Tab-separated table of C-alpha atoms in Angstrom:
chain	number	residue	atom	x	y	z
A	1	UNK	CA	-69.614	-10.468	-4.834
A	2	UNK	CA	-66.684	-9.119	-2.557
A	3	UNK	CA	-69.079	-8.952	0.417
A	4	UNK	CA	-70.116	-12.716	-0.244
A	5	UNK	CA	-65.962	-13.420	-0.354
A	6	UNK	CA	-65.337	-11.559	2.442
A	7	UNK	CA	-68.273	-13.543	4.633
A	8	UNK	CA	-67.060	-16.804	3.417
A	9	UNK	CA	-63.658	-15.759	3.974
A	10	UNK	CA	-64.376	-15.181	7.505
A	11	UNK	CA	-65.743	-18.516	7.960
A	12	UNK	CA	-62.098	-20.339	7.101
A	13	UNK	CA	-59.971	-18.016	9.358
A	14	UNK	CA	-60.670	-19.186	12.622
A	15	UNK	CA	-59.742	-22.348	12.073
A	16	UNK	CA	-56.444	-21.762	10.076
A	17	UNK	CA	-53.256	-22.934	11.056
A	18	UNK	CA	-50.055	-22.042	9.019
A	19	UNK	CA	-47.676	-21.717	12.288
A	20	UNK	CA	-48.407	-24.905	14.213
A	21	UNK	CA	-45.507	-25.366	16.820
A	22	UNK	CA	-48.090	-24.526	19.259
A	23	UNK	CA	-50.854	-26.784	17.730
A	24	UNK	CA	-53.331	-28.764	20.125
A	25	UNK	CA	-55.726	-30.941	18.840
A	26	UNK	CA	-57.551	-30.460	22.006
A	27	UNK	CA	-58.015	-26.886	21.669
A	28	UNK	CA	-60.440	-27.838	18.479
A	29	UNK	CA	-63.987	-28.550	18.828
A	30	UNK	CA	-65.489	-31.097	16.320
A	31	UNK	CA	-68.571	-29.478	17.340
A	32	UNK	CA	-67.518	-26.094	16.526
A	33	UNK	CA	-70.129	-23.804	14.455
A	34	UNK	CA	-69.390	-20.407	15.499
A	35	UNK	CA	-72.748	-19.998	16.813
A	36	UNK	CA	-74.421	-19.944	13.480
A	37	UNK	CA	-77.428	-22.806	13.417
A	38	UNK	CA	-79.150	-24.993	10.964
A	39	UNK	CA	-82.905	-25.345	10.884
A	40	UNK	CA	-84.289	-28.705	9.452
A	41	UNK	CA	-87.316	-27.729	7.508
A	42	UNK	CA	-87.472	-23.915	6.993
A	43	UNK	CA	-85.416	-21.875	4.585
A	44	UNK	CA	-82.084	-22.513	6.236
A	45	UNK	CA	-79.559	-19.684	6.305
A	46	UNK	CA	-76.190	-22.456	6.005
A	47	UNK	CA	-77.278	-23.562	2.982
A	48	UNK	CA	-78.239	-20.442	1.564
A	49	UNK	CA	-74.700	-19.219	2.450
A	50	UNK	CA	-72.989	-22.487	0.906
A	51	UNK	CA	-74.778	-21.868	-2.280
A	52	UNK	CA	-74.060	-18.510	-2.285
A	53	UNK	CA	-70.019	-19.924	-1.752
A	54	UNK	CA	-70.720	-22.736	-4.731
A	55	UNK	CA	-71.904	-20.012	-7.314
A	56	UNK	CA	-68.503	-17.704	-6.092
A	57	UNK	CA	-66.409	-20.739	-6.425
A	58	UNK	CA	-67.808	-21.296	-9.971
A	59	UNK	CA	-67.093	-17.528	-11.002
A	60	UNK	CA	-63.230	-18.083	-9.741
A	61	UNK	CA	-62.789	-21.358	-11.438
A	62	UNK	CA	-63.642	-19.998	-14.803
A	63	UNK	CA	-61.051	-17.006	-13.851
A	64	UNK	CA	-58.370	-19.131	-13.043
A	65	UNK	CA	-59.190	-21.623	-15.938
A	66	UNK	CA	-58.919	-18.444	-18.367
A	67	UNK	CA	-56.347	-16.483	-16.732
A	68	UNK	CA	-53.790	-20.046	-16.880
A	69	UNK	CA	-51.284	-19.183	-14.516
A	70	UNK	CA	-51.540	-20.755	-11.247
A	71	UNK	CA	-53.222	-24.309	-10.420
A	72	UNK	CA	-54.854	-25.166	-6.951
A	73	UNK	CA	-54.636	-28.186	-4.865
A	74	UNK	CA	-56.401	-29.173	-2.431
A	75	UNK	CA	-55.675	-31.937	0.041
A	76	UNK	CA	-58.759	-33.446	2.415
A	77	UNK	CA	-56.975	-35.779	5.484
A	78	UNK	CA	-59.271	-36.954	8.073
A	79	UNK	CA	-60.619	-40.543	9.909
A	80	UNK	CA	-63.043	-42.848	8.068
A	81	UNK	CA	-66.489	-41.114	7.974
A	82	UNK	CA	-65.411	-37.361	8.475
A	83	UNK	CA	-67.204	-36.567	5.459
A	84	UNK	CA	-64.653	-36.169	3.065
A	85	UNK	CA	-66.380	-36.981	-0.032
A	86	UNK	CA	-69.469	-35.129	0.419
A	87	UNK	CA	-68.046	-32.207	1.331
A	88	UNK	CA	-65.800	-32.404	-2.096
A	89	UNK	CA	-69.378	-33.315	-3.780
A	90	UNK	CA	-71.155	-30.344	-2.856
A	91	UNK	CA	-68.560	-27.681	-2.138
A	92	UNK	CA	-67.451	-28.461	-5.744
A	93	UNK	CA	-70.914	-28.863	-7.104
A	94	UNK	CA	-70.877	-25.591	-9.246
A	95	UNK	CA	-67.223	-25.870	-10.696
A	96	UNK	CA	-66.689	-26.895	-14.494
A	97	UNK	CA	-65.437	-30.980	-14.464
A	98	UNK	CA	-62.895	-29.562	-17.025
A	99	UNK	CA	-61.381	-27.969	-14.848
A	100	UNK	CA	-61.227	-29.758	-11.417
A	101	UNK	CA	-59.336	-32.953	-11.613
A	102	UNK	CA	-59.962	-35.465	-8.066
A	103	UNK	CA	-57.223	-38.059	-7.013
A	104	UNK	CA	-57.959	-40.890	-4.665
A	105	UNK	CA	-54.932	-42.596	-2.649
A	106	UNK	CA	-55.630	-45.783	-1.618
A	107	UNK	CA	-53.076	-48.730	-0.478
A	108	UNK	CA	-50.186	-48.195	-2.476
A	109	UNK	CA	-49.332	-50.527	-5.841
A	110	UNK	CA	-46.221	-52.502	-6.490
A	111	UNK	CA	-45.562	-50.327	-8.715
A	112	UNK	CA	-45.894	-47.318	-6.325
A	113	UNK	CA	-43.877	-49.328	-3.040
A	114	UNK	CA	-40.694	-49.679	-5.880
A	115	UNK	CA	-40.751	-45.657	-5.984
A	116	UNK	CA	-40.277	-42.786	-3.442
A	117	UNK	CA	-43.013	-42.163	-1.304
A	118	UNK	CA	-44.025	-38.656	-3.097
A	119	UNK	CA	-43.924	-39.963	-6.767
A	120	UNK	CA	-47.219	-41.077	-7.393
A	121	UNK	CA	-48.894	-38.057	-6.515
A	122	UNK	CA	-46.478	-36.037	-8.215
A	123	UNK	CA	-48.198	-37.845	-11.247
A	124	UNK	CA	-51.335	-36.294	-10.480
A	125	UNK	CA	-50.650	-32.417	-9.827
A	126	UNK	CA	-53.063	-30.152	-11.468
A	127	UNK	CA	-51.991	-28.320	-14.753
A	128	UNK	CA	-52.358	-24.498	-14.594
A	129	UNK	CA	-56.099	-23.428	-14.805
A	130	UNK	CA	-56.822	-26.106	-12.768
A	131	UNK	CA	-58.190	-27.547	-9.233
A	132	UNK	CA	-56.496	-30.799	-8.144
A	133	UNK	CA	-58.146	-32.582	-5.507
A	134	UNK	CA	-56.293	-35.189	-3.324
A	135	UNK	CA	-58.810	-37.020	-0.827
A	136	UNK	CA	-56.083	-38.620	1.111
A	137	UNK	CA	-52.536	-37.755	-0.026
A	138	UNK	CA	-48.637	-38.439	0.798
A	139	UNK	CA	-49.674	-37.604	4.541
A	140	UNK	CA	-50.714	-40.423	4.909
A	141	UNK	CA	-47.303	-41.838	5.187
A	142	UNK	CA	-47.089	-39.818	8.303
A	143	UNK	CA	-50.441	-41.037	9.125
A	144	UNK	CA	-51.348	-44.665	8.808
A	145	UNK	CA	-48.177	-45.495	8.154
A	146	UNK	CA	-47.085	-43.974	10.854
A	147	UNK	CA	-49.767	-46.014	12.897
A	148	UNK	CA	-49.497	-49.330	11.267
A	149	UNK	CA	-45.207	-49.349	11.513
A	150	UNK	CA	-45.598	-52.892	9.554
A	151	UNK	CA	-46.272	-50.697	6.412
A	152	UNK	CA	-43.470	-49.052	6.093
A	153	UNK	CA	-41.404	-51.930	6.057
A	154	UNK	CA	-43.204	-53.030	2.553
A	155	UNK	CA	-41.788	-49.574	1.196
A	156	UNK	CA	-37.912	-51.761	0.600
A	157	UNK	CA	-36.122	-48.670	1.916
A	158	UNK	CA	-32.748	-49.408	2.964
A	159	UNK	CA	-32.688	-50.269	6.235
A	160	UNK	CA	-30.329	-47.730	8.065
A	161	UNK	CA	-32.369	-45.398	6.300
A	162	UNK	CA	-35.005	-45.834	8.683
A	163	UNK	CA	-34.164	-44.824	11.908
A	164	UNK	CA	-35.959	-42.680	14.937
A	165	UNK	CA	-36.502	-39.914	13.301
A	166	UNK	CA	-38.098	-40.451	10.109
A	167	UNK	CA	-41.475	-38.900	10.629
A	168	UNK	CA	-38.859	-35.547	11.039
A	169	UNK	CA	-37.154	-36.232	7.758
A	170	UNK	CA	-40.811	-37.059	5.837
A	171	UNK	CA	-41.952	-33.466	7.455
A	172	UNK	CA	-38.844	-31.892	6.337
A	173	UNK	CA	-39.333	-33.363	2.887
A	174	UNK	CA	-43.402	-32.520	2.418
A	175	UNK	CA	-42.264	-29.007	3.782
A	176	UNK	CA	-39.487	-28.801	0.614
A	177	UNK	CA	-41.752	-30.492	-1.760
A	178	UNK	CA	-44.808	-28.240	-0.728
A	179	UNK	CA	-42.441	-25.047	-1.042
A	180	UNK	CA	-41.437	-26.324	-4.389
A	181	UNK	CA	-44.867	-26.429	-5.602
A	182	UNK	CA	-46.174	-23.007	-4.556
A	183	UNK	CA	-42.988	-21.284	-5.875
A	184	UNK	CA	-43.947	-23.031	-9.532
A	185	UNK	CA	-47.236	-21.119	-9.358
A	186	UNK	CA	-49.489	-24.457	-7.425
A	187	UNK	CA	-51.079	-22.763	-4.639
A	188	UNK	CA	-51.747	-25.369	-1.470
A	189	UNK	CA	-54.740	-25.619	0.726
A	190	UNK	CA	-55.056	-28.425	2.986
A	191	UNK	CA	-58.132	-29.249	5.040
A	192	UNK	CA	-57.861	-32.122	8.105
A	193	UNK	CA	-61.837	-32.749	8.704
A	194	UNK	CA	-62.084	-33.140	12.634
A	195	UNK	CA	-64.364	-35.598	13.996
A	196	UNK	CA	-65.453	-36.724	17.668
A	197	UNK	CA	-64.820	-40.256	18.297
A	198	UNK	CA	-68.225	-40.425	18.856
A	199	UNK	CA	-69.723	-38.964	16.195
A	200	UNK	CA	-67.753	-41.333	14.478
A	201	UNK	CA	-69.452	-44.170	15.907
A	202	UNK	CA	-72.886	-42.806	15.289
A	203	UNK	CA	-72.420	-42.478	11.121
A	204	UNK	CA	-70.930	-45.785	11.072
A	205	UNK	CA	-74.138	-46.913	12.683
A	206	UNK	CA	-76.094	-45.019	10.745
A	207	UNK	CA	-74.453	-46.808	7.401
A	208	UNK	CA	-74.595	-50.204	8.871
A	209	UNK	CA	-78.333	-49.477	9.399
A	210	UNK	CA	-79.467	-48.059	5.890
A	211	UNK	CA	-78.798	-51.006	3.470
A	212	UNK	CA	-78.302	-48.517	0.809
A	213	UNK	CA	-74.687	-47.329	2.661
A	214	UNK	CA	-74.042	-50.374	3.672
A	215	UNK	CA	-71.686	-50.726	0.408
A	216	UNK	CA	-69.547	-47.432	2.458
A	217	UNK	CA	-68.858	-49.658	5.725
A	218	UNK	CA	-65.859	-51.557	5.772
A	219	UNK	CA	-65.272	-54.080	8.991
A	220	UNK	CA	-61.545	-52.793	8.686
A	221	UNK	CA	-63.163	-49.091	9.427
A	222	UNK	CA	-64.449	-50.168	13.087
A	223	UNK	CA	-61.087	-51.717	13.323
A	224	UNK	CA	-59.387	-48.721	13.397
A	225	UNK	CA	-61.004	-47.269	15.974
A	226	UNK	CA	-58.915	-48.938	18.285
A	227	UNK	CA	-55.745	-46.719	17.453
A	228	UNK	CA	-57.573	-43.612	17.734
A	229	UNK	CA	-55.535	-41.986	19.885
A	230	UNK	CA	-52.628	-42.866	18.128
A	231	UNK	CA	-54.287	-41.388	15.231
A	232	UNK	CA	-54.688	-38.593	17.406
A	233	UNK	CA	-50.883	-37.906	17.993
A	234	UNK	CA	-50.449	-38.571	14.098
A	235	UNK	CA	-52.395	-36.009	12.944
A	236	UNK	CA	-51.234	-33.105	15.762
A	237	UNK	CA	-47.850	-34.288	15.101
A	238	UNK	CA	-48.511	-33.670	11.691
A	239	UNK	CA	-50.337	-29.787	11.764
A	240	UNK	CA	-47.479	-29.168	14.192
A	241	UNK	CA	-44.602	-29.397	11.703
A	242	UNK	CA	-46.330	-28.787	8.140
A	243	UNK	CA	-48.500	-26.013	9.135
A	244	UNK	CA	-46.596	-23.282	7.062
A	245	UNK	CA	-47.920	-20.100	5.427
A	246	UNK	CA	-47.043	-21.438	1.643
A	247	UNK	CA	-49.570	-24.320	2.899
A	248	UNK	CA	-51.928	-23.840	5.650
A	249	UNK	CA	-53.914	-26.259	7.350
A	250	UNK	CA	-58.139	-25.670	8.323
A	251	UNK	CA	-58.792	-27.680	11.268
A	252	UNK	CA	-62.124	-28.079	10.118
A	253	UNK	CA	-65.271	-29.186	12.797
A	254	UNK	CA	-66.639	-32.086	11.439
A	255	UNK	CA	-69.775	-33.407	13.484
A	256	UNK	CA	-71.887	-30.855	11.621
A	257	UNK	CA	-71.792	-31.877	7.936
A	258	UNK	CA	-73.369	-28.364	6.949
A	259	UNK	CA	-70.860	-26.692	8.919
A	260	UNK	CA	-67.575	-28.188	7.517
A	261	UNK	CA	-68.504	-27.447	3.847
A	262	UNK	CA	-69.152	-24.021	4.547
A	263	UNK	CA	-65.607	-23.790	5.826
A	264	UNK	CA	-63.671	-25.988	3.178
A	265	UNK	CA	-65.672	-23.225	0.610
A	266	UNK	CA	-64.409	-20.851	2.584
A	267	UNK	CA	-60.808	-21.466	2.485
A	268	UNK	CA	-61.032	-22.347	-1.282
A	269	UNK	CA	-62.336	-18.729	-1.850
A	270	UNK	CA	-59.643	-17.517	0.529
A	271	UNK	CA	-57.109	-19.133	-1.427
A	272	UNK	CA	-58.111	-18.252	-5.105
A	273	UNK	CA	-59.246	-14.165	-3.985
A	274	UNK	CA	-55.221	-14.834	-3.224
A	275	UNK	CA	-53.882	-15.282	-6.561
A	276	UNK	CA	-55.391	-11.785	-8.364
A	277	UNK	CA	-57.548	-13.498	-11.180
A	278	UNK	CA	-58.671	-11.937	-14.157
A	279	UNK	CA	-59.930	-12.688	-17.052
A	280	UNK	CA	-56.939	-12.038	-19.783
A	281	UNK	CA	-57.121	-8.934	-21.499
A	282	UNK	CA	-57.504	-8.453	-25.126
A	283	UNK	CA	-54.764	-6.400	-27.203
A	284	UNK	CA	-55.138	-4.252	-29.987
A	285	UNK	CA	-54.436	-7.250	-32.742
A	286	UNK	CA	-57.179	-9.206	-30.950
A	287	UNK	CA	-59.515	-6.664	-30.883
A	288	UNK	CA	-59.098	-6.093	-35.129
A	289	UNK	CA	-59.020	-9.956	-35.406
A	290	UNK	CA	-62.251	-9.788	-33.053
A	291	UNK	CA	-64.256	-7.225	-35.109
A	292	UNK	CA	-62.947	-8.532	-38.613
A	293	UNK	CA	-64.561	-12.060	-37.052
A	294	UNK	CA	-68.061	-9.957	-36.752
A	295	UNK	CA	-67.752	-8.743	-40.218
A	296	UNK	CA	-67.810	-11.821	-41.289
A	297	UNK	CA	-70.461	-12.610	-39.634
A	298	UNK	CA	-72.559	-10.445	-40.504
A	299	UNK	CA	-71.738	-10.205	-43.639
């Protein structure tokens, strides 16, 4: 098992970032697989390895479920069609539903505009034992609302409130928030899934031309290509300042599905072999209460 950790491990540290004042977006290749390869048709060694992560993963869930003093959450940003979802579907394929809990942010509620712009996923933090997953999160109000300025005026915040530097004050505040979290015993992983532009292009092709993903293609998502590079400066804007050690980012390559999930497993394993699970151990009084249980029994 620790050699398996240790391999999957090593897939997640390249592309770590917890200091990220000298983050470039350029310097990451979507493309990126650190020369390993996947073979169509033959035993293939990727998914032998992400399996191999799934059953690990499954081992540590039921530690930290049992041990019930730290809860993990993870946070998946990235541009329409990364692969978000299936790499949450078959990373977390192993892990007990009981204990993984997964969040989706959409367009925000009335509800939701009348509040701060952290409340409602403060709502849906995992418990202790737990995995929380957030497929899009409060980054995205550094994100598309960053993009789309129009939004934030629908957020009723007073208006000298919102002046030049706000991105700065909403990194300042996720930085506080995210330092709050891990010193209550919520350990943070957050993974940005980098895709090419093109590559892009080609799955939303590929889902306008299979009629049973046709349902996943949204004319709003080919809409959006047009700010890409605005999306662009969001996002490195955004590794740059809330990169921290508390709460890393993985710059994770995207155009290889196969190759992203092995290192979203990897960082999960990185960050749970963190937090010293164990399964609790049994005192005295238990074990009499344990072995007056098997006289029963078997009597």
């Amino acid at each position: 098992m620790s050699e398996t950790i240790k391999k999957a491990k090593s897939f997640a540290k390249s592309f770590r970032v917890e200091e990220g004042k000298k983050f470039r977006l350029k310097d990451h290749d979507p493309n990126e697989t650190l020369g390993l390869k996947h073979e169509e048709g033959i035993k293939d060694r990727s998914a032998e390895l992400l399996q191999q992560g799934v059953e690990i993963l499954a081992e540590m869930q039921e530690m930290l479920y049992a041990q019930d003093r730290w809860g993990l959450l993870l946070i998946f940003q990235a541009m329409d069609a990364a692969g978000k979802d299936g790499a949450i579907k078959h990373v977390m394929s192993g892990v007990n539903p009981q204990g993984c809990q997964v969040f989706n942010f959409k367009a925000p509620s009335a509800e939701e505009l009348d509040h701060d712009f952290l409340w409602r996923s403060g709502k849906c933090l995992p418990e202790r034992g737990r995995i929380g997953i957030f497929n899009r999160s409060y980054y995205e109000e550094v994100l598309v609302v960053r993009v789309h300025r129009e939004l934030l005026e629908k957020q009723k915040l007073p208006p000298q409130l919102v002046t030049k530097d706000i991105w700065k004050e909403r990194y300042e505040d996720i930085n506080a928030y995210e330092r709050y979290l891990t010193r209550n015993g919520i350990a943070i992983r957050k993974f940005f899934l980098n895709v090419s532009r093109g590559e892009q292009k080609k799955r939303f092709l590929e889902r306008l031309d299979n009629p049973d993903k046709n349902w996943k293609f949204s004319v709003a998502d080919a809409q959006e290509r047009r700010y890409w590079d605005k999306y662009m400066d969001a996002y490195e804007d955004m590794i740059r300042h809330t990169a921290t050690e508390y709460a890393p980012w993985y710059v994770v390559p995207a155009d290889n599905k196969w190759f992203s999930r092995l290192v979203v497993a990897g960082g999960i394993i990185e960050a749970l072999d963190g937090l010293q699970l164990a399964y609790p151990e049994v005192d005295e009084a238990k074990r009499k209460e344990l072995a007056a249980a098997r006289a029963m029994l078997e009597g």
